[in-house]
mmCIF file with all atom_site columns, C-alpha atoms in Angstrom:
data_model
loop_
_atom_site.group_PDB
_atom_site.id
_atom_site.type_symbol
_atom_site.label_atom_id
_atom_site.label_alt_id
_atom_site.label_comp_id
_atom_site.label_asym_id
_atom_site.label_entity_id
_atom_site.label_seq_id
_atom_site.pdbx_PDB_ins_code
_atom_site.Cartn_x
_atom_site.Cartn_y
_atom_site.Cartn_z
_atom_site.occupancy
_atom_site.B_iso_or_equiv
_atom_site.pdbx_formal_charge
_atom_site.auth_seq_id
_atom_site.auth_comp_id
_atom_site.auth_asym_id
_atom_site.auth_atom_id
_atom_site.pdbx_PDB_model_num
ATOM 1   C CA . GLU X 1 1   ? -6.212  63.132 -3.083 1.00 87.00 ? 1   GLU X CA 1
ATOM 2   C CA . ASP X 1 2   ? -6.802  60.137 -1.006 1.00 91.00 ? 2   ASP X CA 1
ATOM 3   C CA . GLN X 1 3   ? -10.481 59.029 -0.811 1.00 94.00 ? 3   GLN X CA 1
ATOM 4   C CA . VAL X 1 4   ? -12.291 56.536 1.275  1.00 98.00 ? 4   VAL X CA 1
ATOM 5   C CA . THR X 1 5   ? -15.891 55.220 0.759  1.00 98.00 ? 5   THR X CA 1
ATOM 6   C CA . GLN X 1 6   ? -17.716 52.866 3.080  1.00 98.00 ? 6   GLN X CA 1
ATOM 7   C CA . SER X 1 7   ? -20.858 51.020 2.168  1.00 97.00 ? 7   SER X CA 1
ATOM 8   C CA . PRO X 1 8   ? -23.610 50.452 3.446  1.00 98.00 ? 8   PRO X CA 1
ATOM 9   C CA . GLU X 1 9   ? -24.055 53.662 5.556  1.00 97.00 ? 9   GLU X CA 1
ATOM 10  C CA . ALA X 1 10  ? -26.015 51.579 7.830  1.00 98.00 ? 10  ALA X CA 1
ATOM 11  C CA . LEU X 1 11  ? -26.777 47.900 8.390  1.00 98.00 ? 11  LEU X CA 1
ATOM 12  C CA . ARG X 1 12  ? -29.265 46.041 10.528 1.00 98.00 ? 12  ARG X CA 1
ATOM 13  C CA . LEU X 1 13  ? -28.685 42.327 11.249 1.00 98.00 ? 13  LEU X CA 1
ATOM 14  C CA . GLN X 1 14  ? -30.445 39.816 13.277 1.00 98.00 ? 14  GLN X CA 1
ATOM 15  C CA . GLU X 1 15  ? -28.235 38.287 16.069 1.00 98.00 ? 15  GLU X CA 1
ATOM 16  C CA . GLY X 1 16  ? -26.262 35.503 14.304 1.00 97.00 ? 16  GLY X CA 1
ATOM 17  C CA . GLU X 1 17  ? -26.763 36.741 10.772 1.00 98.00 ? 17  GLU X CA 1
ATOM 18  C CA . SER X 1 18  ? -23.338 37.129 9.149  1.00 98.00 ? 18  SER X CA 1
ATOM 19  C CA . SER X 1 19  ? -22.623 39.839 6.700  1.00 98.00 ? 19  SER X CA 1
ATOM 20  C CA . SER X 1 20  ? -19.702 42.130 5.386  1.00 98.00 ? 20  SER X CA 1
ATOM 21  C CA . LEU X 1 21  ? -18.911 45.736 5.163  1.00 98.00 ? 21  LEU X CA 1
ATOM 22  C CA . ASN X 1 22  ? -17.097 47.380 2.272  1.00 98.00 ? 22  ASN X CA 1
ATOM 23  C CA . CYS X 1 23  ? -14.233 49.969 2.089  1.00 98.00 ? 23  CYS X CA 1
ATOM 24  C CA . SER X 1 24  ? -13.208 51.176 -1.156 1.00 98.00 ? 24  SER X CA 1
ATOM 25  C CA . TYR X 1 25  ? -10.225 53.189 -1.298 1.00 97.00 ? 25  TYR X CA 1
ATOM 26  C CA . THR X 1 26  ? -8.138  55.434 -3.670 1.00 95.00 ? 26  THR X CA 1
ATOM 27  C CA . VAL X 1 27  ? -4.491  56.373 -2.931 1.00 93.00 ? 27  VAL X CA 1
ATOM 28  C CA . SER X 1 28  ? -1.347  56.887 -4.718 1.00 91.00 ? 28  SER X CA 1
ATOM 29  C CA . GLY X 1 29  ? 0.348   54.261 -2.806 1.00 92.00 ? 29  GLY X CA 1
ATOM 30  C CA . LEU X 1 30  ? -0.996  52.407 0.336  1.00 94.00 ? 30  LEU X CA 1
ATOM 31  C CA . ARG X 1 31  ? 1.241   52.220 3.415  1.00 94.00 ? 31  ARG X CA 1
ATOM 32  C CA . GLY X 1 32  ? -1.690  50.829 5.442  1.00 95.00 ? 32  GLY X CA 1
ATOM 33  C CA . LEU X 1 33  ? -5.530  50.254 5.697  1.00 97.00 ? 33  LEU X CA 1
ATOM 34  C CA . PHE X 1 34  ? -7.090  50.411 9.210  1.00 97.00 ? 34  PHE X CA 1
ATOM 35  C CA . TRP X 1 35  ? -10.262 49.355 10.703 1.00 98.00 ? 35  TRP X CA 1
ATOM 36  C CA . TYR X 1 36  ? -11.636 51.028 13.964 1.00 98.00 ? 36  TYR X CA 1
ATOM 37  C CA . ARG X 1 37  ? -14.743 50.390 15.996 1.00 98.00 ? 37  ARG X CA 1
ATOM 38  C CA . GLN X 1 38  ? -16.501 53.504 17.399 1.00 98.00 ? 38  GLN X CA 1
ATOM 39  C CA . ASP X 1 39  ? -19.276 53.463 20.012 1.00 97.00 ? 39  ASP X CA 1
ATOM 40  C CA . PRO X 1 40  ? -21.418 56.614 20.360 1.00 94.00 ? 40  PRO X CA 1
ATOM 41  C CA . GLY X 1 41  ? -19.623 59.614 22.049 1.00 91.00 ? 41  GLY X CA 1
ATOM 42  C CA . LYS X 1 42  ? -16.351 57.718 22.236 1.00 94.00 ? 42  LYS X CA 1
ATOM 43  C CA . GLY X 1 43  ? -13.052 57.454 20.456 1.00 97.00 ? 43  GLY X CA 1
ATOM 44  C CA . PRO X 1 44  ? -12.498 54.981 17.672 1.00 98.00 ? 44  PRO X CA 1
ATOM 45  C CA . GLU X 1 45  ? -11.124 51.661 18.957 1.00 97.00 ? 45  GLU X CA 1
ATOM 46  C CA . PHE X 1 46  ? -8.274  50.007 16.863 1.00 97.00 ? 46  PHE X CA 1
ATOM 47  C CA . LEU X 1 47  ? -9.216  46.752 15.342 1.00 97.00 ? 47  LEU X CA 1
ATOM 48  C CA . PHE X 1 48  ? -6.892  45.753 12.522 1.00 96.00 ? 48  PHE X CA 1
ATOM 49  C CA . THR X 1 49  ? -4.029  47.041 10.244 1.00 97.00 ? 49  THR X CA 1
ATOM 50  C CA . LEU X 1 50  ? -3.626  45.543 6.682  1.00 97.00 ? 50  LEU X CA 1
ATOM 51  C CA . TYR X 1 51  ? -0.584  46.212 4.682  1.00 95.00 ? 51  TYR X CA 1
ATOM 52  C CA . SER X 1 52  ? -0.770  44.349 1.287  1.00 95.00 ? 52  SER X CA 1
ATOM 53  C CA . ALA X 1 53  ? -3.433  42.913 -1.146 1.00 95.00 ? 53  ALA X CA 1
ATOM 54  C CA . GLY X 1 54  ? -4.300  39.185 0.123  1.00 96.00 ? 54  GLY X CA 1
ATOM 55  C CA . GLU X 1 55  ? -3.601  39.943 3.585  1.00 97.00 ? 55  GLU X CA 1
ATOM 56  C CA . GLU X 1 56  ? -6.275  38.816 6.235  1.00 98.00 ? 56  GLU X CA 1
ATOM 57  C CA . LYS X 1 57  ? -6.564  39.474 9.999  1.00 98.00 ? 57  LYS X CA 1
ATOM 58  C CA . GLU X 1 58  ? -9.063  37.963 12.468 1.00 97.00 ? 58  GLU X CA 1
ATOM 59  C CA . LYS X 1 59  ? -10.285 38.807 15.992 1.00 96.00 ? 59  LYS X CA 1
ATOM 60  C CA . GLU X 1 60  ? -13.066 36.932 17.486 1.00 96.00 ? 60  GLU X CA 1
ATOM 61  C CA . ARG X 1 61  ? -16.087 37.341 15.141 1.00 97.00 ? 61  ARG X CA 1
ATOM 62  C CA . LEU X 1 62  ? -14.496 39.770 12.824 1.00 98.00 ? 62  LEU X CA 1
ATOM 63  C CA . LYS X 1 63  ? -12.231 39.188 9.741  1.00 98.00 ? 63  LYS X CA 1
ATOM 64  C CA . ALA X 1 64  ? -10.747 41.891 7.730  1.00 98.00 ? 64  ALA X CA 1
ATOM 65  C CA . THR X 1 65  ? -9.421  41.251 4.157  1.00 98.00 ? 65  THR X CA 1
ATOM 66  C CA . LEU X 1 66  ? -7.681  43.614 1.562  1.00 97.00 ? 66  LEU X CA 1
ATOM 67  C CA . THR X 1 67  ? -7.459  43.839 -2.163 1.00 95.00 ? 67  THR X CA 1
ATOM 68  C CA . LYS X 1 68  ? -5.760  46.434 -4.239 1.00 92.00 ? 68  LYS X CA 1
ATOM 69  C CA . LYS X 1 69  ? -8.898  48.535 -4.284 1.00 95.00 ? 69  LYS X CA 1
ATOM 70  C CA . GLU X 1 70  ? -10.924 47.623 -1.420 1.00 97.00 ? 70  GLU X CA 1
ATOM 71  C CA . SER X 1 71  ? -11.273 46.001 2.014  1.00 98.00 ? 71  SER X CA 1
ATOM 72  C CA . PHE X 1 72  ? -13.854 43.839 3.742  1.00 98.00 ? 72  PHE X CA 1
ATOM 73  C CA . LEU X 1 73  ? -14.848 43.591 7.269  1.00 98.00 ? 73  LEU X CA 1
ATOM 74  C CA . HIS X 1 74  ? -16.688 40.215 7.520  1.00 98.00 ? 74  HIS X CA 1
ATOM 75  C CA . ILE X 1 75  ? -18.723 39.658 10.721 1.00 98.00 ? 75  ILE X CA 1
ATOM 76  C CA . THR X 1 76  ? -19.821 36.169 11.562 1.00 98.00 ? 76  THR X CA 1
ATOM 77  C CA . ALA X 1 77  ? -22.512 35.386 13.888 1.00 98.00 ? 77  ALA X CA 1
ATOM 78  C CA . PRO X 1 78  ? -22.824 38.859 15.259 1.00 98.00 ? 78  PRO X CA 1
ATOM 79  C CA . LYS X 1 79  ? -24.117 39.659 18.734 1.00 98.00 ? 79  LYS X CA 1
ATOM 80  C CA . PRO X 1 80  ? -25.906 42.863 19.949 1.00 98.00 ? 80  PRO X CA 1
ATOM 81  C CA . GLU X 1 81  ? -22.470 43.945 21.529 1.00 97.00 ? 81  GLU X CA 1
ATOM 82  C CA . ASP X 1 82  ? -20.986 44.301 18.127 1.00 98.00 ? 82  ASP X CA 1
ATOM 83  C CA . SER X 1 83  ? -23.435 47.153 17.357 1.00 98.00 ? 83  SER X CA 1
ATOM 84  C CA . ALA X 1 84  ? -21.168 50.279 16.647 1.00 98.00 ? 84  ALA X CA 1
ATOM 85  C CA . THR X 1 85  ? -20.016 52.237 13.827 1.00 98.00 ? 85  THR X CA 1
ATOM 86  C CA . TYR X 1 86  ? -17.061 50.903 12.078 1.00 98.00 ? 86  TYR X CA 1
ATOM 87  C CA . LEU X 1 87  ? -14.569 53.118 10.358 1.00 98.00 ? 87  LEU X CA 1
ATOM 88  C CA . CYS X 1 88  ? -12.098 52.338 7.614  1.00 98.00 ? 88  CYS X CA 1
ATOM 89  C CA . ALA X 1 89  ? -9.076  54.685 7.248  1.00 98.00 ? 89  ALA X CA 1
ATOM 90  C CA . VAL X 1 90  ? -5.890  54.608 4.719  1.00 96.00 ? 90  VAL X CA 1
ATOM 91  C CA . GLN X 1 91  ? -2.463  55.959 5.079  1.00 95.00 ? 91  GLN X CA 1
ATOM 92  C CA . ASP X 1 92  ? -0.689  57.087 2.168  1.00 93.00 ? 92  ASP X CA 1
ATOM 93  C CA . SER X 1 93  ? 2.968   55.883 1.505  1.00 90.00 ? 93  SER X CA 1
ATOM 94  C CA . GLY X 1 94  ? 4.004   59.243 0.115  1.00 87.00 ? 94  GLY X CA 1
ATOM 95  C CA . ALA X 1 95  ? 6.992   60.990 1.787  1.00 81.00 ? 95  ALA X CA 1
ATOM 96  C CA . GLY X 1 96  ? 5.835   63.122 4.506  1.00 82.00 ? 96  GLY X CA 1
ATOM 97  C CA . SER X 1 97  ? 2.443   61.626 4.565  1.00 84.00 ? 97  SER X CA 1
ATOM 98  C CA . TYR X 1 98  ? 1.243   60.692 7.903  1.00 89.00 ? 98  TYR X CA 1
ATOM 99  C CA . GLN X 1 99  ? -2.410  61.327 8.107  1.00 94.00 ? 99  GLN X CA 1
ATOM 100 C CA . LEU X 1 100 ? -5.202  58.820 8.194  1.00 96.00 ? 100 LEU X CA 1
ATOM 101 C CA . THR X 1 101 ? -7.897  59.447 5.800  1.00 97.00 ? 101 THR X CA 1
ATOM 102 C CA . PHE X 1 102 ? -11.363 58.273 7.092  1.00 98.00 ? 102 PHE X CA 1
ATOM 103 C CA . GLY X 1 103 ? -14.372 57.026 5.518  1.00 98.00 ? 103 GLY X CA 1
ATOM 104 C CA . LYS X 1 104 ? -17.781 58.188 7.057  1.00 98.00 ? 104 LYS X CA 1
ATOM 105 C CA . GLY X 1 105 ? -18.353 54.824 8.574  1.00 98.00 ? 105 GLY X CA 1
ATOM 106 C CA . THR X 1 106 ? -20.937 51.943 8.671  1.00 98.00 ? 106 THR X CA 1
ATOM 107 C CA . LYS X 1 107 ? -23.275 52.059 11.440 1.00 98.00 ? 107 LYS X CA 1
ATOM 108 C CA . LEU X 1 108 ? -24.088 48.414 12.333 1.00 98.00 ? 108 LEU X CA 1
ATOM 109 C CA . SER X 1 109 ? -27.137 47.500 14.593 1.00 98.00 ? 109 SER X CA 1
ATOM 110 C CA . VAL X 1 110 ? -27.440 43.855 15.753 1.00 98.00 ? 110 VAL X CA 1
ATOM 111 C CA . ILE X 1 111 ? -30.896 43.088 16.894 1.00 97.00 ? 111 ILE X CA 1
ATOM 112 C CA . PRO X 1 112 ? -31.428 40.342 19.467 1.00 96.00 ? 112 PRO X CA 1
ATOM 113 C CA . ASP M 2 1   ? -1.486  50.786 31.242 1.00 65.00 ? 1   ASP M CA 1
ATOM 114 C CA . ALA M 2 2   ? -3.118  54.003 30.719 1.00 78.00 ? 2   ALA M CA 1
ATOM 115 C CA . GLY M 2 3   ? -4.287  54.493 27.194 1.00 94.00 ? 3   GLY M CA 1
ATOM 116 C CA . VAL M 2 4   ? -4.607  57.955 25.575 1.00 97.00 ? 4   VAL M CA 1
ATOM 117 C CA . THR M 2 5   ? -6.329  60.547 27.887 1.00 97.00 ? 5   THR M CA 1
ATOM 118 C CA . GLN M 2 6   ? -7.904  63.647 26.744 1.00 98.00 ? 6   GLN M CA 1
ATOM 119 C CA . SER M 2 7   ? -9.202  66.565 28.862 1.00 97.00 ? 7   SER M CA 1
ATOM 120 C CA . PRO M 2 8   ? -11.559 68.230 29.288 1.00 98.00 ? 8   PRO M CA 1
ATOM 121 C CA . THR M 2 9   ? -14.269 65.561 28.119 1.00 97.00 ? 9   THR M CA 1
ATOM 122 C CA . HIS M 2 10  ? -16.819 68.299 27.490 1.00 97.00 ? 10  HIS M CA 1
ATOM 123 C CA . LEU M 2 11  ? -16.557 72.065 26.771 1.00 96.00 ? 11  LEU M CA 1
ATOM 124 C CA . ILE M 2 12  ? -19.142 74.843 26.075 1.00 98.00 ? 12  ILE M CA 1
ATOM 125 C CA . LYS M 2 13  ? -17.555 78.093 24.616 1.00 98.00 ? 13  LYS M CA 1
ATOM 126 C CA . THR M 2 14  ? -19.038 81.294 23.170 1.00 98.00 ? 14  THR M CA 1
ATOM 127 C CA . ARG M 2 15  ? -18.349 82.205 19.614 1.00 98.00 ? 15  ARG M CA 1
ATOM 128 C CA . GLY M 2 16  ? -15.073 84.255 19.388 1.00 98.00 ? 16  GLY M CA 1
ATOM 129 C CA . GLN M 2 17  ? -13.456 82.653 22.321 1.00 98.00 ? 17  GLN M CA 1
ATOM 130 C CA . GLN M 2 18  ? -10.375 80.614 22.617 1.00 98.00 ? 18  GLN M CA 1
ATOM 131 C CA . VAL M 2 19  ? -9.977  77.127 23.778 1.00 98.00 ? 19  VAL M CA 1
ATOM 132 C CA . THR M 2 20  ? -7.085  74.726 24.659 1.00 98.00 ? 20  THR M CA 1
ATOM 133 C CA . LEU M 2 21  ? -7.548  70.879 24.518 1.00 98.00 ? 21  LEU M CA 1
ATOM 134 C CA . ARG M 2 22  ? -5.141  68.653 26.162 1.00 98.00 ? 22  ARG M CA 1
ATOM 135 C CA . CYS M 2 23  ? -3.834  65.024 25.421 1.00 98.00 ? 23  CYS M CA 1
ATOM 136 C CA . SER M 2 24  ? -1.629  62.611 27.208 1.00 98.00 ? 24  SER M CA 1
ATOM 137 C CA . PRO M 2 25  ? -0.442  59.836 24.912 1.00 97.00 ? 25  PRO M CA 1
ATOM 138 C CA . LYS M 2 26  ? -0.360  56.101 25.523 1.00 96.00 ? 26  LYS M CA 1
ATOM 139 C CA . SER M 2 27  ? 2.659   54.872 27.591 1.00 95.00 ? 27  SER M CA 1
ATOM 140 C CA . GLY M 2 28  ? 5.822   54.638 25.262 1.00 94.00 ? 28  GLY M CA 1
ATOM 141 C CA . HIS M 2 29  ? 4.020   56.450 22.411 1.00 96.00 ? 29  HIS M CA 1
ATOM 142 C CA . ASP M 2 30  ? 5.956   59.558 21.108 1.00 96.00 ? 30  ASP M CA 1
ATOM 143 C CA . THR M 2 31  ? 3.761   60.917 18.389 1.00 96.00 ? 31  THR M CA 1
ATOM 144 C CA . VAL M 2 32  ? 0.399   62.705 18.585 1.00 97.00 ? 32  VAL M CA 1
ATOM 145 C CA . SER M 2 33  ? -2.226  63.482 16.023 1.00 97.00 ? 33  SER M CA 1
ATOM 146 C CA . TRP M 2 34  ? -5.253  65.513 16.348 1.00 98.00 ? 34  TRP M CA 1
ATOM 147 C CA . TYR M 2 35  ? -8.556  64.877 14.426 1.00 98.00 ? 35  TYR M CA 1
ATOM 148 C CA . GLN M 2 36  ? -11.956 66.847 14.178 1.00 98.00 ? 36  GLN M CA 1
ATOM 149 C CA . GLN M 2 37  ? -15.019 64.467 13.877 1.00 98.00 ? 37  GLN M CA 1
ATOM 150 C CA . ALA M 2 38  ? -18.376 66.265 13.035 1.00 96.00 ? 38  ALA M CA 1
ATOM 151 C CA . LEU M 2 39  ? -21.575 64.368 13.711 1.00 93.00 ? 39  LEU M CA 1
ATOM 152 C CA . GLY M 2 40  ? -22.244 61.623 11.411 1.00 92.00 ? 40  GLY M CA 1
ATOM 153 C CA . GLN M 2 41  ? -18.826 61.981 9.709  1.00 96.00 ? 41  GLN M CA 1
ATOM 154 C CA . GLY M 2 42  ? -15.499 60.325 9.860  1.00 97.00 ? 42  GLY M CA 1
ATOM 155 C CA . PRO M 2 43  ? -12.641 62.092 11.633 1.00 98.00 ? 43  PRO M CA 1
ATOM 156 C CA . GLN M 2 44  ? -10.586 64.811 9.743  1.00 98.00 ? 44  GLN M CA 1
ATOM 157 C CA . PHE M 2 45  ? -6.876  65.094 10.133 1.00 97.00 ? 45  PHE M CA 1
ATOM 158 C CA . ILE M 2 46  ? -5.840  68.518 11.759 1.00 98.00 ? 46  ILE M CA 1
ATOM 159 C CA . PHE M 2 47  ? -2.060  67.941 12.395 1.00 97.00 ? 47  PHE M CA 1
ATOM 160 C CA . GLN M 2 48  ? 0.497   65.571 13.672 1.00 97.00 ? 48  GLN M CA 1
ATOM 161 C CA . TYR M 2 49  ? 3.490   66.407 16.310 1.00 96.00 ? 49  TYR M CA 1
ATOM 162 C CA . TYR M 2 50  ? 6.522   64.136 16.341 1.00 94.00 ? 50  TYR M CA 1
ATOM 163 C CA . GLU M 2 51  ? 9.703   65.223 18.309 1.00 93.00 ? 51  GLU M CA 1
ATOM 164 C CA . GLU M 2 52  ? 7.926   68.416 19.421 1.00 95.00 ? 52  GLU M CA 1
ATOM 165 C CA . GLU M 2 53  ? 7.457   69.501 15.664 1.00 95.00 ? 53  GLU M CA 1
ATOM 166 C CA . GLU M 2 54  ? 4.492   69.670 13.392 1.00 95.00 ? 54  GLU M CA 1
ATOM 167 C CA . ARG M 2 55  ? 5.169   67.156 10.789 1.00 94.00 ? 55  ARG M CA 1
ATOM 168 C CA . GLN M 2 56  ? 2.033   67.391 8.698  1.00 94.00 ? 56  GLN M CA 1
ATOM 169 C CA . ARG M 2 57  ? -0.924  69.596 8.611  1.00 96.00 ? 57  ARG M CA 1
ATOM 170 C CA . GLY M 2 58  ? -4.374  68.991 7.251  1.00 95.00 ? 58  GLY M CA 1
ATOM 171 C CA . ASN M 2 59  ? -6.845  71.496 5.589  1.00 96.00 ? 59  ASN M CA 1
ATOM 172 C CA . PHE M 2 60  ? -7.595  73.532 8.644  1.00 97.00 ? 60  PHE M CA 1
ATOM 173 C CA . PRO M 2 61  ? -7.254  77.333 9.022  1.00 97.00 ? 61  PRO M CA 1
ATOM 174 C CA . ASP M 2 62  ? -4.350  79.001 11.086 1.00 96.00 ? 62  ASP M CA 1
ATOM 175 C CA . ARG M 2 63  ? -6.772  79.463 13.855 1.00 98.00 ? 63  ARG M CA 1
ATOM 176 C CA . PHE M 2 64  ? -5.996  75.880 14.900 1.00 98.00 ? 64  PHE M CA 1
ATOM 177 C CA . SER M 2 65  ? -2.546  75.608 16.301 1.00 98.00 ? 65  SER M CA 1
ATOM 178 C CA . GLY M 2 66  ? -0.803  73.003 18.647 1.00 97.00 ? 66  GLY M CA 1
ATOM 179 C CA . HIS M 2 67  ? 2.169   72.153 20.642 1.00 97.00 ? 67  HIS M CA 1
ATOM 180 C CA . GLN M 2 68  ? 4.089   68.999 21.732 1.00 98.00 ? 68  GLN M CA 1
ATOM 181 C CA . PHE M 2 69  ? 5.850   69.157 25.175 1.00 97.00 ? 69  PHE M CA 1
ATOM 182 C CA . PRO M 2 70  ? 9.284   67.161 25.789 1.00 97.00 ? 70  PRO M CA 1
ATOM 183 C CA . ASN M 2 71  ? 7.103   64.342 27.743 1.00 96.00 ? 71  ASN M CA 1
ATOM 184 C CA . TYR M 2 72  ? 5.150   63.950 24.363 1.00 97.00 ? 72  TYR M CA 1
ATOM 185 C CA . SER M 2 73  ? 1.700   65.410 25.689 1.00 98.00 ? 73  SER M CA 1
ATOM 186 C CA . SER M 2 74  ? 0.310   67.605 23.470 1.00 98.00 ? 74  SER M CA 1
ATOM 187 C CA . GLU M 2 75  ? -2.340  70.615 23.111 1.00 98.00 ? 75  GLU M CA 1
ATOM 188 C CA . LEU M 2 76  ? -4.580  71.788 20.603 1.00 98.00 ? 76  LEU M CA 1
ATOM 189 C CA . ASN M 2 77  ? -5.468  75.488 20.618 1.00 98.00 ? 77  ASN M CA 1
ATOM 190 C CA . VAL M 2 78  ? -8.376  77.092 18.639 1.00 98.00 ? 78  VAL M CA 1
ATOM 191 C CA . ASN M 2 79  ? -8.774  80.733 18.344 1.00 98.00 ? 79  ASN M CA 1
ATOM 192 C CA . ALA M 2 80  ? -11.788 82.917 17.439 1.00 98.00 ? 80  ALA M CA 1
ATOM 193 C CA . LEU M 2 81  ? -14.218 79.871 17.774 1.00 98.00 ? 81  LEU M CA 1
ATOM 194 C CA . LEU M 2 82  ? -16.996 79.745 15.175 1.00 98.00 ? 82  LEU M CA 1
ATOM 195 C CA . LEU M 2 83  ? -20.098 77.805 15.556 1.00 98.00 ? 83  LEU M CA 1
ATOM 196 C CA . GLY M 2 84  ? -18.803 75.390 12.954 1.00 97.00 ? 84  GLY M CA 1
ATOM 197 C CA . ASP M 2 85  ? -15.967 74.416 15.273 1.00 98.00 ? 85  ASP M CA 1
ATOM 198 C CA . SER M 2 86  ? -18.633 72.446 17.330 1.00 98.00 ? 86  SER M CA 1
ATOM 199 C CA . ALA M 2 87  ? -17.394 68.716 16.911 1.00 98.00 ? 87  ALA M CA 1
ATOM 200 C CA . LEU M 2 88  ? -15.678 65.778 18.901 1.00 98.00 ? 88  LEU M CA 1
ATOM 201 C CA . TYR M 2 89  ? -11.840 66.430 18.950 1.00 98.00 ? 89  TYR M CA 1
ATOM 202 C CA . LEU M 2 90  ? -9.834  63.394 19.022 1.00 98.00 ? 90  LEU M CA 1
ATOM 203 C CA . CYS M 2 91  ? -6.181  62.825 19.913 1.00 98.00 ? 91  CYS M CA 1
ATOM 204 C CA . ALA M 2 92  ? -4.446  59.659 18.603 1.00 98.00 ? 92  ALA M CA 1
ATOM 205 C CA . SER M 2 93  ? -0.955  58.519 19.737 1.00 97.00 ? 93  SER M CA 1
ATOM 206 C CA . SER M 2 94  ? 1.494   56.221 18.033 1.00 95.00 ? 94  SER M CA 1
ATOM 207 C CA . ILE M 2 95  ? 5.023   54.819 18.214 1.00 94.00 ? 95  ILE M CA 1
ATOM 208 C CA . GLY M 2 96  ? 6.511   57.068 15.511 1.00 89.00 ? 96  GLY M CA 1
ATOM 209 C CA . PRO M 2 97  ? 4.468   58.664 12.728 1.00 86.00 ? 97  PRO M CA 1
ATOM 210 C CA . ASN M 2 98  ? 3.569   55.595 10.472 1.00 83.00 ? 98  ASN M CA 1
ATOM 211 C CA . THR M 2 99  ? 2.289   52.869 12.986 1.00 88.00 ? 99  THR M CA 1
ATOM 212 C CA . GLU M 2 100 ? -1.106  52.043 14.483 1.00 92.00 ? 100 GLU M CA 1
ATOM 213 C CA . ALA M 2 101 ? -2.912  55.092 16.128 1.00 95.00 ? 101 ALA M CA 1
ATOM 214 C CA . PHE M 2 102 ? -4.836  54.824 19.196 1.00 97.00 ? 102 PHE M CA 1
ATOM 215 C CA . PHE M 2 103 ? -7.446  57.189 20.211 1.00 98.00 ? 103 PHE M CA 1
ATOM 216 C CA . GLY M 2 104 ? -8.480  58.871 23.339 1.00 98.00 ? 104 GLY M CA 1
ATOM 217 C CA . GLN M 2 105 ? -12.260 59.134 24.393 1.00 97.00 ? 105 GLN M CA 1
ATOM 218 C CA . GLY M 2 106 ? -12.403 62.785 22.594 1.00 98.00 ? 106 GLY M CA 1
ATOM 219 C CA . THR M 2 107 ? -13.484 66.253 23.787 1.00 98.00 ? 107 THR M CA 1
ATOM 220 C CA . ARG M 2 108 ? -17.000 67.298 22.766 1.00 98.00 ? 108 ARG M CA 1
ATOM 221 C CA . LEU M 2 109 ? -16.667 70.876 21.985 1.00 98.00 ? 109 LEU M CA 1
ATOM 222 C CA . THR M 2 110 ? -19.949 72.859 21.636 1.00 98.00 ? 110 THR M CA 1
ATOM 223 C CA . VAL M 2 111 ? -19.632 76.523 20.303 1.00 98.00 ? 111 VAL M CA 1
ATOM 224 C CA . VAL M 2 112 ? -22.686 78.718 21.126 1.00 98.00 ? 112 VAL M CA 1
#
């Protein structure tokens, strides 16, 4: 059974204070690892897809990296508007396996 | 370009009733997946529809059923509502079953 664990559950940062969020996963075979941002009461917003160990993707202040067992979302010099819950999900490469398995998310608060 | 749209945005139902939620996928997308998100949890996969067929189903009872129409829009039906069905129901669309999924804003269902 696919499993995703995110840490920490919550993170408070001062504006400009860089940090990283962790996503550990267990799958029989990885088709893709996905990062989403979710604001309260809204649907998740797609950020990145990573497919293989060593891959990196960047978007503004966010950079996602992937190893064989975990992924990191690095946030550089965050701003208050980066406050949200960040969700990590994996898709198994098994035949007929299409679902995304999500972690519980990391709630990020960036204080001005 | 319209993204994924869901209706209604909020809904209050009584225990034992039935409910239908609707989803229009992003333009150019042909695959629709449904997720249930309880407060403080990550989304849980309900099922996915592609080419008007249910391609994969998560660990949800038969009270949850769905349909995909020729225009790729989809419905989620829940019968015999329980208090525990109260959640944010999310629809996600993609191009084929295995590409990035884009989510709608969700339908908040409250069962009283």
